[in-house]
Amino acid sequence: MNGMHRSLTHYRRIVIKIGSALLIDRARGLKHDWLNRLCDDIAALKAAGVEVLVVSSGAVALGRTVLHSHSGTLKLEEAQAAAAVGQIGLAGAWTESLRHHDILAGQILLTLQNTEERRHYLNARATILQLLKAGAVPIINENDTIATSEIRYGDNDRLAARVATMIGAELLVLLSDIDGLYTAPPHLDPHAHFLAEIEAITPEIEAMAGGAASELSRGGMHTKIEAGKIATAAGCAMVIASGKIDHPLKAIEDGARHSMFHASHTPVNARKTWIAGQLLPAGTIHIDDGAVAALKRGNSLLPAGVTAVDGHFSRGDTVAIVNLKGGEVARGLSGYDSDEARMIAGQKTVNIEAILGYPARAAMVHRDDLVMAAVGKKKQNEGSTHA
């Protein structure tokens, strides 16, 4: 035991990542009893008002047991076939275990492209958030049936971190076959020291990461540290804990040993740096003074406050948001293509569906995808295309 009782119910939204070795036994297949106990914990968190997402490994490992694959390394097509079979069984198992608690499960299969390309990112996030709104538990995995080595995460630790930052989770829990971070791989160095609290991921912390700890796991401590860098920079804390026990989430609350990686002290800047400075705006949205005031209050940008739209861009592209004098007041990811944005500029939300011909989102730029400029900048290209 750490002797540190950590209440998970204090968090609003938690992502839990499950390693393959926890779910799958090579000889007997899926560990139903363990999964049921984990779902007991998830149900308890949901009953306390916590939104829970699960990133579940195990599709390939489960498919291998069903297909009776050889024990060596699988060829790409063999692994993808195993994933195709295993994913069905894995989704069914999660659905059945959560159903005992009257909780719905929703399956999401992602690829690297879905979390790195902005349009895909927005669509994936919207789907996940809708599932959470409906009270379901999204069960997420990499789409191993189509991903190749060149376009894949290859581990669910980093995928879980990307999902956590995508949906604004406050805590990422990596359940694994090791109970936390040590100064050296404990299976190789008996004198390795356990680290309970990690304030920041320094080069020294990164150097402590060992290799994969089990045959079924594609990740190791290295990928967990990489996941920690992604999550903590975005303001999401991370826990590494053992899942080799029943009720692993309850065990964390009861004081079982685990490593806590604390979130960055400047999460907003860290999370939105890529919006504010790393991406070249694909277009410009001009807004009136009322909209400027609304953005300063932390609101989303609605079409009613838009006076004009410049440039050609797609939904999810970065746009500069400028005031009536041409000074940049914010930058964000557009919720609409430029042609659509021009059509609804200046319009009230209730009119958008009639104009576009289909139900659409209210925000031109959602506040979660928007960062205010520190100092207004004069836009470089004068002129505008008015709607």
Short mmCIF file of N, CA and C in Angstrom, two decimals, residues 63 112 117 121 124 132 150 157 160 166 181 211 227 274 309 314 332 343 352:
data_model
loop_
_atom_site.label_atom_id
_atom_site.label_comp_id
_atom_site.label_asym_id
_atom_site.label_seq_id
_atom_site.Cartn_x
_atom_site.Cartn_y
_atom_site.Cartn_z
N GLY A 63 -8.35 -12.37 -30.18
CA GLY A 63 -8.52 -13.02 -31.48
C GLY A 63 -7.55 -14.17 -31.68
N LEU A 112 -4.57 6.55 -35.89
CA LEU A 112 -3.73 7.71 -35.65
C LEU A 112 -4.28 8.94 -36.37
N GLU A 117 -5.42 14.46 -37.36
CA GLU A 117 -5.98 15.36 -38.36
C GLU A 117 -7.18 16.08 -37.75
N TYR A 121 -10.39 14.65 -35.78
CA TYR A 121 -10.35 14.88 -34.33
C TYR A 121 -11.66 15.46 -33.83
N ALA A 124 -14.45 12.79 -34.05
CA ALA A 124 -14.30 11.76 -33.02
C ALA A 124 -14.69 12.31 -31.65
N LEU A 132 -21.08 10.29 -23.88
CA LEU A 132 -21.03 10.66 -22.46
C LEU A 132 -22.31 11.39 -22.05
N GLU A 150 2.93 1.98 -40.29
CA GLU A 150 3.29 3.36 -40.62
C GLU A 150 2.26 4.37 -40.12
N ASP A 157 -1.36 3.17 -24.65
CA ASP A 157 -1.02 4.17 -23.63
C ASP A 157 -1.11 5.58 -24.23
N ALA A 160 -4.62 6.47 -25.32
CA ALA A 160 -5.44 6.87 -24.17
C ALA A 160 -5.15 8.31 -23.78
N MET A 166 -8.25 15.00 -25.80
CA MET A 166 -9.29 15.32 -26.77
C MET A 166 -10.60 15.71 -26.09
N LEU A 181 5.85 3.63 -11.35
CA LEU A 181 7.18 3.93 -11.90
C LEU A 181 8.25 3.67 -10.85
N GLY A 211 11.57 -1.53 -20.75
CA GLY A 211 10.92 -2.09 -21.92
C GLY A 211 9.58 -2.70 -21.57
N ALA A 227 2.90 8.78 -22.71
CA ALA A 227 1.50 9.11 -22.44
C ALA A 227 1.40 10.19 -21.37
N TRP A 274 -0.63 24.72 -29.63
CA TRP A 274 -0.63 24.36 -31.05
C TRP A 274 -1.69 25.13 -31.83
N VAL A 309 -16.24 36.65 -43.53
CA VAL A 309 -15.35 35.48 -43.51
C VAL A 309 -14.39 35.58 -44.70
N SER A 314 -11.53 24.43 -44.26
CA SER A 314 -12.42 23.32 -43.95
C SER A 314 -12.71 23.30 -42.46
N GLY A 332 -8.70 29.98 -33.37
CA GLY A 332 -9.36 28.74 -32.99
C GLY A 332 -9.61 27.83 -34.17
N MET A 343 -22.36 31.53 -45.36
CA MET A 343 -23.82 31.45 -45.47
C MET A 343 -24.52 31.81 -44.16
N ILE A 352 -29.97 28.49 -38.49
CA ILE A 352 -28.88 27.79 -39.18
C ILE A 352 -29.40 26.58 -39.96
#
